Amino acid sequence: MEALRQDDPRRFGRFTALARFHEGASAVRYVARDTATGEVALVTAARPELAAVPVFSRRFRAEARTAERLAGGWVSPPVDTGEEPEAPADGPEPLWTAAGYVPALPLAEAVAIAGPLPERALRILGAGIAEILSRVHASGSVLQGLAPGTVLLAADGPRLTAFGPLGAAASAEVGPGGQLSVRLGYLTPEQIEGKEVSAASDLFVLGLLLAYAATGTTPFTEGPAEEAARRIAEDEPELDAVPDPLRELIASCLAKDPAERPAAGTVAAELALEGAAGLARGGWLPERLAAAVTDQEARVLALEPPEEDPEPEAELAAGAEAGAEESGPEDTPEPEDARPEAPRTDAARPEDPRALPEPQDARTAPEPEDARPLPVPPADASPADASPVNAPASQAPTAASAPASDGDIGEDRGTTRFLNTGPRPPQNDRPTTQLALPHELTAPPGAALVPAAHPMPPALPAAPGTPQQPQQPQPQQLHQRPSHTQGGPAPYPAAALPAGPAGPGGPGGGPMVSLPLPPAPAPAPDPGASRRTLLTIAAAAVGGLVVGGGSVAALGSGDTAAATDDKPAPKPRRTLPGQAPEPRWVYAHPASESSPLTTAVWQDKLLVVTSESQASAVDLRTGKRLWQRADGAKGQAALAAGDDLVFVASPTEFLWLSPKNGKVVHRVRYTEAFADLPGLTVGRLAGSSGPVIWFTGSHTVTVKAPKPKKGEKKEKDKEVVQAHFFAYDIVQRKELWRTAVPAGRSPGTPVYRVVAERSADVLVRQDAVSLTAAEVKAAKGKGSVRSFDQKTGKLLWTKKYGAASLEAATTGDEDGTLYAAVGRDLQAFEADTTKPLWRVEGSDGSWFGTPLIAGPLIHTTERSRLVGAVERESGRLVWRRSTEVPGIGNAPSLTLSSSEKTLIAADAIQVTVFSAADGERLWKFQDIGSADPKGATVSAPYQALAFGDTVVVQRDRSFYAFPVA
């Protein structure tokens, strides 16, 4: 963290910038304060020169939208996405997004402060990141956002701050014609071979990240520089310094063959079976890092907004004139970071016989002031003779020999002031990094060679008082952007890029490797456009080496991702362990229609979807829509009325539709079927069994006031709601019985749910939201179950079960056992006697959702994202597994495949599929949603519907048909 610079923005919408938090290649993160609430946030702002490129803007917003959809757990939720900024008159539209501030250190800084992390901290770090990757991979996507600068260490666990290549870029440059190149800070074996990246590529980088956190260096940096690419592609990683219990797992992540790397879910489970959050309880950071996080929080809370000068230009001009009069132009020392680099002639450059001549029309982007290397001091100069790189620009010449800093951070006068909250290591404005690789690397035989744009500048001297890290002899030192703060080894071999004018990987830097990306949304192509803006997403290649022979993915201003060669489309990727299989089909509900209200499978042939405007049917074999019918608008979930009709209950009538074309075959209006109940409102279906459905309904009647006695005033007539519970046969199309029940909360229809059907009765529970205030008071916090006779509908009894609350999840079986959530536990009772049978303990701070009965087992679900199975007879726990979704939320809903071999758990974050017998996690799926930055955020939970050997996963408008056992 450092003070704001003079050219830094001071406002982002409602946020006031307070300090720089971290600088990356494509964006700068600022600590900012919400002027409306006073809360502290982290604002990620794209660099203006990149924000001006349309394809960068779209990709930036797409990654911000991905962060929004992944919010929760180890991803801080965005508080503002800056979606509708006002473009300044003299510059490009600003691009930024804001997330809640969590005190945390970048991994690179943490390793520099305290050295390698201990085993427990490594487990929590790896498990947390693997949990995020698992969610991303569940959608079939690849993250490409891991780097020591994008992973933060907070007091309660890790955080991820980059959600695509832009956020994790090691360099980003704008070339001639508005071409944008982005290079990632690592290589994987498949990239070296020119192959596509996949979910397994993220696991390789996770292995690099964990090895770096465990040792302070990367596992492929030892050896001759010219063999770097070969080592990454062929050699085994050096993991001797990794703790023994983790060595095998990290080595498996670094396997050369992507198919041999474990899935993200497997890594998360092996590192922390109880989840990263569970393992991190009670603290996880070493003492020095915990103190650094606390210190950072104190400094952030003490930040003051920058002092704004009403007339800065006038005062600067006056100061310049006064300085010129007193000292003269030759006496005023030039600021260290503003001195131009001494010009180099071609004769002065070392000759490289491999170098290709530079094209005469090649252009170089202007070098930013703060990226230029400082003049190199003489070899015999002592540290005391060197000026600190963060010395104030207005410092007198004698300040160069001032004593070493006391450890406090330098202050840029006229900008934010940091309060001195304790000793801190001095920070350079442009820190240098000791790298284990030289900047020149040779290519494998036959590879094309590309020279570096400029030779690498010599290393900068350390600021006085800066503690030196022990290092092995380095072939060369590279100057880097301040993303890797403090001294220490660079995290990835690819940091040894040929340096362009703006540093490693800058303009004129080395070649690149194509990284496939989901296409960013693009506007309609402009046929009149004379020039097309291109975005090349690439990995940082070995210097002078074009890796592999694959094409480079190019994104134009009017294009989606497309290869630049004419190779045929790749075959469908092979499913990796833990990754969802390829869907048999995908159906998207039309955006022109209202979102689905209900979905149901009819006879394993149709997927019937109802919405505000109509009912429609999708062929379960092909995923193609067959018909739509406006009569079914606002209908409830469709049911099978025999073998040849689709039954739908609408707000005003029962409908029987043809499965072939949706034509209405029969229609029964409530006013006709229940003529003695005028104005009947039918509530939600309580349940169904074969041809019988159960539902509640209510209507309003007028109760005449009694005749007043002589001399008394007549009272007003009263409007009274009467409610009934019905049984109806949808094949014979007739009412079986009705029984009067207490009316519910306004508007009066109670909401019932059938929790068990037995031969003699049905057990029903009323949803707490429909209880009247008087009923809630009389219940005294305990829920109840009602028994109705199957044949007559007569109310047989009402019972309460232990301390089960009004909202407790409850279900029952045909044998007369009721299962209910009691506190944090799941308890079984005899339904008729309320006698407790057994109890299963739940996890702390959680409670059970509605269980699912399957033969001799009952499958359980908890708010802590745990899913399991217990024996119905004894309550013995058979297995319990986590879906690996971090945090606490609603308990996942459970669905069994038709064979009952596969258990599907669906919540608001993802779908997790288990083997029903032993709980083995089979795969996960997550629909990231539309990448359109202007698209609506999808917050609907996932649902699963099983038929045959298929499960249909739905989230809002999207439907995916996956094969299951």
PDB file of N, CA, C and O in Angstrom, residues 581-638:
ATOM      1  N   PRO A 581     -19.988 -33.692 -17.133  1.00  0.00           N
ATOM      2  CA  PRO A 581     -19.941 -34.239 -18.494  1.00  0.00           C
ATOM      3  C   PRO A 581     -20.550 -33.256 -19.482  1.00  0.00           C
ATOM      4  O   PRO A 581     -21.216 -32.288 -19.099  1.00  0.00           O
ATOM      5  N   GLU A 582     -20.298 -33.509 -20.760  1.00  0.00           N
ATOM      6  CA  GLU A 582     -20.907 -32.672 -21.783  1.00  0.00           C
ATOM      7  C   GLU A 582     -22.423 -32.857 -21.734  1.00  0.00           C
ATOM      8  O   GLU A 582     -22.919 -33.990 -21.716  1.00  0.00           O
ATOM      9  N   PRO A 583     -23.195 -31.771 -21.701  1.00  0.00           N
ATOM     10  CA  PRO A 583     -24.653 -31.929 -21.699  1.00  0.00           C
ATOM     11  C   PRO A 583     -25.147 -32.514 -23.014  1.00  0.00           C
ATOM     12  O   PRO A 583     -24.574 -32.269 -24.077  1.00  0.00           O
ATOM     13  N   ARG A 584     -26.189 -33.295 -22.919  1.00  0.00           N
ATOM     14  CA  ARG A 584     -26.778 -33.871 -24.130  1.00  0.00           C
ATOM     15  C   ARG A 584     -27.450 -32.800 -24.962  1.00  0.00           C
ATOM     16  O   ARG A 584     -27.506 -32.896 -26.188  1.00  0.00           O
ATOM     17  N   TRP A 585     -27.986 -31.821 -24.290  1.00  0.00           N
ATOM     18  CA  TRP A 585     -28.521 -30.651 -24.972  1.00  0.00           C
ATOM     19  C   TRP A 585     -28.630 -29.500 -23.996  1.00  0.00           C
ATOM     20  O   TRP A 585     -28.577 -29.696 -22.779  1.00  0.00           O
ATOM     21  N   VAL A 586     -28.748 -28.313 -24.530  1.00  0.00           N
ATOM     22  CA  VAL A 586     -28.919 -27.098 -23.734  1.00  0.00           C
ATOM     23  C   VAL A 586     -30.092 -26.333 -24.314  1.00  0.00           C
ATOM     24  O   VAL A 586     -30.184 -26.144 -25.541  1.00  0.00           O
ATOM     25  N   TYR A 587     -30.995 -25.919 -23.465  1.00  0.00           N
ATOM     26  CA  TYR A 587     -32.163 -25.142 -23.902  1.00  0.00           C
ATOM     27  C   TYR A 587     -32.163 -23.800 -23.180  1.00  0.00           C
ATOM     28  O   TYR A 587     -31.989 -23.749 -21.956  1.00  0.00           O
ATOM     29  N   ALA A 588     -32.344 -22.729 -23.930  1.00  0.00           N
ATOM     30  CA  ALA A 588     -32.420 -21.385 -23.359  1.00  0.00           C
ATOM     31  C   ALA A 588     -33.836 -20.858 -23.538  1.00  0.00           C
ATOM     32  O   ALA A 588     -34.317 -20.722 -24.676  1.00  0.00           O
ATOM     33  N   HIS A 589     -34.492 -20.599 -22.434  1.00  0.00           N
ATOM     34  CA  HIS A 589     -35.842 -20.033 -22.490  1.00  0.00           C
ATOM     35  C   HIS A 589     -35.754 -18.655 -23.138  1.00  0.00           C
ATOM     36  O   HIS A 589     -34.883 -17.850 -22.770  1.00  0.00           O
ATOM     37  N   PRO A 590     -36.606 -18.338 -24.105  1.00  0.00           N
ATOM     38  CA  PRO A 590     -36.469 -17.079 -24.854  1.00  0.00           C
ATOM     39  C   PRO A 590     -36.450 -15.853 -23.939  1.00  0.00           C
ATOM     40  O   PRO A 590     -37.247 -15.743 -23.009  1.00  0.00           O
ATOM     41  N   ALA A 591     -35.525 -14.947 -24.244  1.00  0.00           N
ATOM     42  CA  ALA A 591     -35.410 -13.721 -23.452  1.00  0.00           C
ATOM     43  C   ALA A 591     -36.610 -12.817 -23.644  1.00  0.00           C
ATOM     44  O   ALA A 591     -36.884 -11.957 -22.804  1.00  0.00           O
ATOM     45  N   SER A 592     -37.332 -12.990 -24.746  1.00  0.00           N
ATOM     46  CA  SER A 592     -38.505 -12.157 -25.006  1.00  0.00           C
ATOM     47  C   SER A 592     -39.693 -12.548 -24.142  1.00  0.00           C
ATOM     48  O   SER A 592     -40.684 -11.826 -24.090  1.00  0.00           O
ATOM     49  N   GLU A 593     -39.613 -13.691 -23.471  1.00  0.00           N
ATOM     50  CA  GLU A 593     -40.694 -14.158 -22.619  1.00  0.00           C
ATOM     51  C   GLU A 593     -40.308 -14.006 -21.152  1.00  0.00           C
ATOM     52  O   GLU A 593     -39.130 -13.881 -20.813  1.00  0.00           O
ATOM     53  N   SER A 594     -41.291 -14.014 -20.301  1.00  0.00           N
ATOM     54  CA  SER A 594     -41.034 -13.903 -18.868  1.00  0.00           C
ATOM     55  C   SER A 594     -40.330 -15.156 -18.366  1.00  0.00           C
ATOM     56  O   SER A 594     -40.402 -16.224 -18.975  1.00  0.00           O
ATOM     57  N   SER A 595     -39.605 -15.012 -17.246  1.00  0.00           N
ATOM     58  CA  SER A 595     -38.826 -16.115 -16.698  1.00  0.00           C
ATOM     59  C   SER A 595     -39.735 -17.261 -16.260  1.00  0.00           C
ATOM     60  O   SER A 595     -40.898 -17.054 -15.894  1.00  0.00           O
ATOM     61  N   PRO A 596     -39.205 -18.486 -16.276  1.00  0.00           N
ATOM     62  CA  PRO A 596     -40.017 -19.645 -15.855  1.00  0.00           C
ATOM     63  C   PRO A 596     -40.469 -19.524 -14.402  1.00  0.00           C
ATOM     64  O   PRO A 596     -39.729 -19.065 -13.532  1.00  0.00           O
ATOM     65  N   LEU A 597     -41.707 -19.972 -14.158  1.00  0.00           N
ATOM     66  CA  LEU A 597     -42.234 -20.044 -12.796  1.00  0.00           C
ATOM     67  C   LEU A 597     -42.105 -21.455 -12.237  1.00  0.00           C
ATOM     68  O   LEU A 597     -41.679 -21.655 -11.108  1.00  0.00           O
ATOM     69  N   THR A 598     -42.495 -22.448 -13.041  1.00  0.00           N
ATOM     70  CA  THR A 598     -42.395 -23.842 -12.622  1.00  0.00           C
ATOM     71  C   THR A 598     -41.865 -24.678 -13.780  1.00  0.00           C
ATOM     72  O   THR A 598     -42.018 -24.318 -14.953  1.00  0.00           O
ATOM     73  N   THR A 599     -41.250 -25.790 -13.424  1.00  0.00           N
ATOM     74  CA  THR A 599     -40.806 -26.757 -14.428  1.00  0.00           C
ATOM     75  C   THR A 599     -41.150 -28.155 -13.932  1.00  0.00           C
ATOM     76  O   THR A 599     -41.115 -28.417 -12.726  1.00  0.00           O
ATOM     77  N   ALA A 600     -41.465 -29.045 -14.838  1.00  0.00           N
ATOM     78  CA  ALA A 600     -41.816 -30.406 -14.456  1.00  0.00           C
ATOM     79  C   ALA A 600     -41.543 -31.342 -15.622  1.00  0.00           C
ATOM     80  O   ALA A 600     -41.607 -30.942 -16.792  1.00  0.00           O
ATOM     81  N   VAL A 601     -41.221 -32.585 -15.301  1.00  0.00           N
ATOM     82  CA  VAL A 601     -41.016 -33.622 -16.307  1.00  0.00           C
ATOM     83  C   VAL A 601     -42.318 -34.398 -16.471  1.00  0.00           C
ATOM     84  O   VAL A 601     -42.900 -34.872 -15.491  1.00  0.00           O
ATOM     85  N   TRP A 602     -42.765 -34.506 -17.710  1.00  0.00           N
ATOM     86  CA  TRP A 602     -43.993 -35.249 -17.997  1.00  0.00           C
ATOM     87  C   TRP A 602     -43.646 -36.548 -18.706  1.00  0.00           C
ATOM     88  O   TRP A 602     -43.112 -36.550 -19.821  1.00  0.00           O
ATOM     89  N   GLN A 603     -43.937 -37.675 -18.035  1.00  0.00           N
ATOM     90  CA  GLN A 603     -43.812 -39.012 -18.614  1.00  0.00           C
ATOM     91  C   GLN A 603     -42.450 -39.276 -19.245  1.00  0.00           C
ATOM     92  O   GLN A 603     -42.340 -40.053 -20.194  1.00  0.00           O
ATOM     93  N   ASP A 604     -41.401 -38.634 -18.739  1.00  0.00           N
ATOM     94  CA  ASP A 604     -40.047 -38.790 -19.272  1.00  0.00           C
ATOM     95  C   ASP A 604     -39.958 -38.417 -20.755  1.00  0.00           C
ATOM     96  O   ASP A 604     -39.033 -38.832 -21.466  1.00  0.00           O
ATOM     97  N   LYS A 605     -40.914 -37.615 -21.203  1.00  0.00           N
ATOM     98  CA  LYS A 605     -40.937 -37.217 -22.613  1.00  0.00           C
ATOM     99  C   LYS A 605     -40.854 -35.704 -22.801  1.00  0.00           C
ATOM    100  O   LYS A 605     -40.213 -35.246 -23.745  1.00  0.00           O
ATOM    101  N   LEU A 606     -41.515 -34.961 -21.912  1.00  0.00           N
ATOM    102  CA  LEU A 606     -41.579 -33.510 -22.069  1.00  0.00           C
ATOM    103  C   LEU A 606     -41.070 -32.808 -20.820  1.00  0.00           C
ATOM    104  O   LEU A 606     -41.252 -33.298 -19.695  1.00  0.00           O
ATOM    105  N   LEU A 607     -40.445 -31.664 -21.029  1.00  0.00           N
ATOM    106  CA  LEU A 607     -40.158 -30.724 -19.959  1.00  0.00           C
ATOM    107  C   LEU A 607     -41.170 -29.597 -20.116  1.00  0.00           C
ATOM    108  O   LEU A 607     -41.146 -28.859 -21.111  1.00  0.00           O
ATOM    109  N   VAL A 608     -42.108 -29.506 -19.177  1.00  0.00           N
ATOM    110  CA  VAL A 608     -43.177 -28.508 -19.265  1.00  0.00           C
ATOM    111  C   VAL A 608     -42.806 -27.315 -18.391  1.00  0.00           C
ATOM    112  O   VAL A 608     -42.574 -27.470 -17.183  1.00  0.00           O
ATOM    113  N   VAL A 609     -42.763 -26.147 -19.004  1.00  0.00           N
ATOM    114  CA  VAL A 609     -42.339 -24.915 -18.337  1.00  0.00           C
ATOM    115  C   VAL A 609     -43.501 -23.940 -18.329  1.00  0.00           C
ATOM    116  O   VAL A 609     -44.114 -23.683 -19.380  1.00  0.00           O
ATOM    117  N   THR A 610     -43.837 -23.403 -17.168  1.00  0.00           N
ATOM    118  CA  THR A 610     -44.873 -22.377 -17.091  1.00  0.00           C
ATOM    119  C   THR A 610     -44.233 -21.046 -16.734  1.00  0.00           C
ATOM    120  O   THR A 610     -43.216 -20.985 -16.047  1.00  0.00           O
ATOM    121  N   SER A 611     -44.855 -19.972 -17.228  1.00  0.00           N
ATOM    122  CA  SER A 611     -44.378 -18.622 -16.952  1.00  0.00           C
ATOM    123  C   SER A 611     -45.576 -17.703 -16.809  1.00  0.00           C
ATOM    124  O   SER A 611     -46.727 -18.145 -16.864  1.00  0.00           O
ATOM    125  N   GLU A 612     -45.300 -16.421 -16.644  1.00  0.00           N
ATOM    126  CA  GLU A 612     -46.388 -15.456 -16.500  1.00  0.00           C
ATOM    127  C   GLU A 612     -47.227 -15.353 -17.763  1.00  0.00           C
ATOM    128  O   GLU A 612     -48.385 -14.963 -17.711  1.00  0.00           O
ATOM    129  N   SER A 613     -46.651 -15.726 -18.901  1.00  0.00           N
ATOM    130  CA  SER A 613     -47.341 -15.502 -20.165  1.00  0.00           C
ATOM    131  C   SER A 613     -47.890 -16.764 -20.813  1.00  0.00           C
ATOM    132  O   SER A 613     -48.806 -16.690 -21.628  1.00  0.00           O
ATOM    133  N   GLN A 614     -47.341 -17.956 -20.471  1.00  0.00           N
ATOM    134  CA  GLN A 614     -47.773 -19.151 -21.173  1.00  0.00           C
ATOM    135  C   GLN A 614     -47.192 -20.400 -20.531  1.00  0.00           C
ATOM    136  O   GLN A 614     -46.368 -20.327 -19.623  1.00  0.00           O
ATOM    137  N   ALA A 615     -47.628 -21.533 -21.028  1.00  0.00           N
ATOM    138  CA  ALA A 615     -47.001 -22.828 -20.732  1.00  0.00           C
ATOM    139  C   ALA A 615     -46.374 -23.320 -22.025  1.00  0.00           C
ATOM    140  O   ALA A 615     -46.920 -23.109 -23.114  1.00  0.00           O
ATOM    141  N   SER A 616     -45.217 -23.962 -21.915  1.00  0.00           N
ATOM    142  CA  SER A 616     -44.542 -24.462 -23.107  1.00  0.00           C
ATOM    143  C   SER A 616     -43.942 -25.818 -22.801  1.00  0.00           C
ATOM    144  O   SER A 616     -43.766 -26.196 -21.641  1.00  0.00           O
ATOM    145  N   ALA A 617     -43.618 -26.561 -23.863  1.00  0.00           N
ATOM    146  CA  ALA A 617     -43.067 -27.897 -23.706  1.00  0.00           C
ATOM    147  C   ALA A 617     -41.793 -28.042 -24.525  1.00  0.00           C
ATOM    148  O   ALA A 617     -41.706 -27.546 -25.657  1.00  0.00           O
ATOM    149  N   VAL A 618     -40.805 -28.717 -23.936  1.00  0.00           N
ATOM    150  CA  VAL A 618     -39.524 -28.982 -24.579  1.00  0.00           C
ATOM    151  C   VAL A 618     -39.352 -30.490 -24.687  1.00  0.00           C
ATOM    152  O   VAL A 618     -39.604 -31.232 -23.725  1.00  0.00           O
ATOM    153  N   ASP A 619     -38.910 -30.946 -25.848  1.00  0.00           N
ATOM    154  CA  ASP A 619     -38.674 -32.368 -26.071  1.00  0.00           C
ATOM    155  C   ASP A 619     -37.459 -32.803 -25.252  1.00  0.00           C
ATOM    156  O   ASP A 619     -36.356 -32.283 -25.429  1.00  0.00           O
ATOM    157  N   LEU A 620     -37.647 -33.777 -24.360  1.00  0.00           N
ATOM    158  CA  LEU A 620     -36.551 -34.220 -23.503  1.00  0.00           C
ATOM    159  C   LEU A 620     -35.487 -34.999 -24.266  1.00  0.00           C
ATOM    160  O   LEU A 620     -34.393 -35.213 -23.753  1.00  0.00           O
ATOM    161  N   ARG A 621     -35.764 -35.427 -25.470  1.00  0.00           N
ATOM    162  CA  ARG A 621     -34.745 -36.122 -26.250  1.00  0.00           C
ATOM    163  C   ARG A 621     -33.799 -35.149 -26.937  1.00  0.00           C
ATOM    164  O   ARG A 621     -32.605 -35.410 -27.052  1.00  0.00           O
ATOM    165  N   THR A 622     -34.328 -34.009 -27.391  1.00  0.00           N
ATOM    166  CA  THR A 622     -33.534 -33.098 -28.223  1.00  0.00           C
ATOM    167  C   THR A 622     -33.293 -31.732 -27.596  1.00  0.00           C
ATOM    168  O   THR A 622     -32.402 -31.006 -28.035  1.00  0.00           O
ATOM    169  N   GLY A 623     -34.105 -31.356 -26.599  1.00  0.00           N
ATOM    170  CA  GLY A 623     -33.983 -30.021 -26.036  1.00  0.00           C
ATOM    171  C   GLY A 623     -34.623 -28.945 -26.905  1.00  0.00           C
ATOM    172  O   GLY A 623     -34.387 -27.753 -26.697  1.00  0.00           O
ATOM    173  N   LYS A 624     -35.458 -29.328 -27.862  1.00  0.00           N
ATOM    174  CA  LYS A 624     -36.128 -28.373 -28.744  1.00  0.00           C
ATOM    175  C   LYS A 624     -37.542 -28.106 -28.252  1.00  0.00           C
ATOM    176  O   LYS A 624     -38.244 -29.019 -27.821  1.00  0.00           O
ATOM    177  N   ARG A 625     -37.929 -26.834 -28.317  1.00  0.00           N
ATOM    178  CA  ARG A 625     -39.290 -26.489 -27.908  1.00  0.00           C
ATOM    179  C   ARG A 625     -40.284 -27.030 -28.936  1.00  0.00           C
ATOM    180  O   ARG A 625     -40.101 -26.877 -30.144  1.00  0.00           O
ATOM    181  N   LEU A 626     -41.379 -27.639 -28.421  1.00  0.00           N
ATOM    182  CA  LEU A 626     -42.394 -28.222 -29.288  1.00  0.00           C
ATOM    183  C   LEU A 626     -43.617 -27.324 -29.433  1.00  0.00           C
ATOM    184  O   LEU A 626     -44.173 -27.211 -30.520  1.00  0.00           O
ATOM    185  N   TRP A 627     -44.045 -26.721 -28.330  1.00  0.00           N
ATOM    186  CA  TRP A 627     -45.239 -25.883 -28.407  1.00  0.00           C
ATOM    187  C   TRP A 627     -45.301 -24.928 -27.222  1.00  0.00           C
ATOM    188  O   TRP A 627     -44.553 -25.096 -26.252  1.00  0.00           O
ATOM    189  N   GLN A 628     -46.166 -23.938 -27.316  1.00  0.00           N
ATOM    190  CA  GLN A 628     -46.464 -23.043 -26.202  1.00  0.00           C
ATOM    191  C   GLN A 628     -47.955 -22.720 -26.226  1.00  0.00           C
ATOM    192  O   GLN A 628     -48.575 -22.703 -27.284  1.00  0.00           O
ATOM    193  N   ARG A 629     -48.526 -22.497 -25.064  1.00  0.00           N
ATOM    194  CA  ARG A 629     -49.964 -22.285 -24.945  1.00  0.00           C
ATOM    195  C   ARG A 629     -50.230 -21.193 -23.923  1.00  0.00           C
ATOM    196  O   ARG A 629     -49.884 -21.318 -22.745  1.00  0.00           O
ATOM    197  N   ALA A 630     -50.849 -20.102 -24.361  1.00  0.00           N
ATOM    198  CA  ALA A 630     -51.120 -18.960 -23.490  1.00  0.00           C
ATOM    199  C   ALA A 630     -52.104 -19.317 -22.381  1.00  0.00           C
ATOM    200  O   ALA A 630     -52.087 -18.701 -21.313  1.00  0.00           O
ATOM    201  N   ASP A 631     -52.977 -20.304 -22.602  1.00  0.00           N
ATOM    202  CA  ASP A 631     -53.960 -20.683 -21.567  1.00  0.00           C
ATOM    203  C   ASP A 631     -53.273 -21.136 -20.284  1.00  0.00           C
ATOM    204  O   ASP A 631     -53.856 -21.035 -19.206  1.00  0.00           O
ATOM    205  N   GLY A 632     -52.047 -21.659 -20.405  1.00  0.00           N
ATOM    206  CA  GLY A 632     -51.350 -22.170 -19.231  1.00  0.00           C
ATOM    207  C   GLY A 632     -50.551 -21.136 -18.481  1.00  0.00           C
ATOM    208  O   GLY A 632     -49.737 -21.498 -17.618  1.00  0.00           O
ATOM    209  N   ALA A 633     -50.770 -19.859 -18.781  1.00  0.00           N
ATOM    210  CA  ALA A 633     -50.025 -18.794 -18.116  1.00  0.00           C
ATOM    211  C   ALA A 633     -50.219 -18.864 -16.603  1.00  0.00           C
ATOM    212  O   ALA A 633     -51.319 -19.119 -16.113  1.00  0.00           O
ATOM    213  N   LYS A 634     -49.114 -18.659 -15.860  1.00  0.00           N
ATOM    214  CA  LYS A 634     -49.091 -18.669 -14.395  1.00  0.00           C
ATOM    215  C   LYS A 634     -49.515 -20.022 -13.826  1.00  0.00           C
ATOM    216  O   LYS A 634     -49.949 -20.109 -12.672  1.00  0.00           O
ATOM    217  N   GLY A 635     -49.375 -21.069 -14.628  1.00  0.00           N
ATOM    218  CA  GLY A 635     -49.766 -22.390 -14.170  1.00  0.00           C
ATOM    219  C   GLY A 635     -48.796 -22.969 -13.163  1.00  0.00           C
ATOM    220  O   GLY A 635     -47.627 -22.580 -13.085  1.00  0.00           O
ATOM    221  N   GLN A 636     -49.305 -23.929 -12.373  1.00  0.00           N
ATOM    222  CA  GLN A 636     -48.444 -24.650 -11.441  1.00  0.00           C
ATOM    223  C   GLN A 636     -47.791 -25.824 -12.160  1.00  0.00           C
ATOM    224  O   GLN A 636     -48.072 -26.103 -13.322  1.00  0.00           O
ATOM    225  N   ALA A 637     -46.867 -26.492 -11.469  1.00  0.00           N
ATOM    226  CA  ALA A 637     -46.090 -27.556 -12.082  1.00  0.00           C
ATOM    227  C   ALA A 637     -46.995 -28.587 -12.743  1.00  0.00           C
ATOM    228  O   ALA A 637     -47.991 -29.033 -12.167  1.00  0.00           O
ATOM    229  N   ALA A 638     -46.637 -28.945 -13.975  1.00  0.00           N
ATOM    230  CA  ALA A 638     -47.456 -29.873 -14.752  1.00  0.00           C
ATOM    231  C   ALA A 638     -47.373 -31.283 -14.189  1.00  0.00           C
ATOM    232  O   ALA A 638     -46.347 -31.700 -13.638  1.00  0.00           O
TER     233      ALA A 638
END
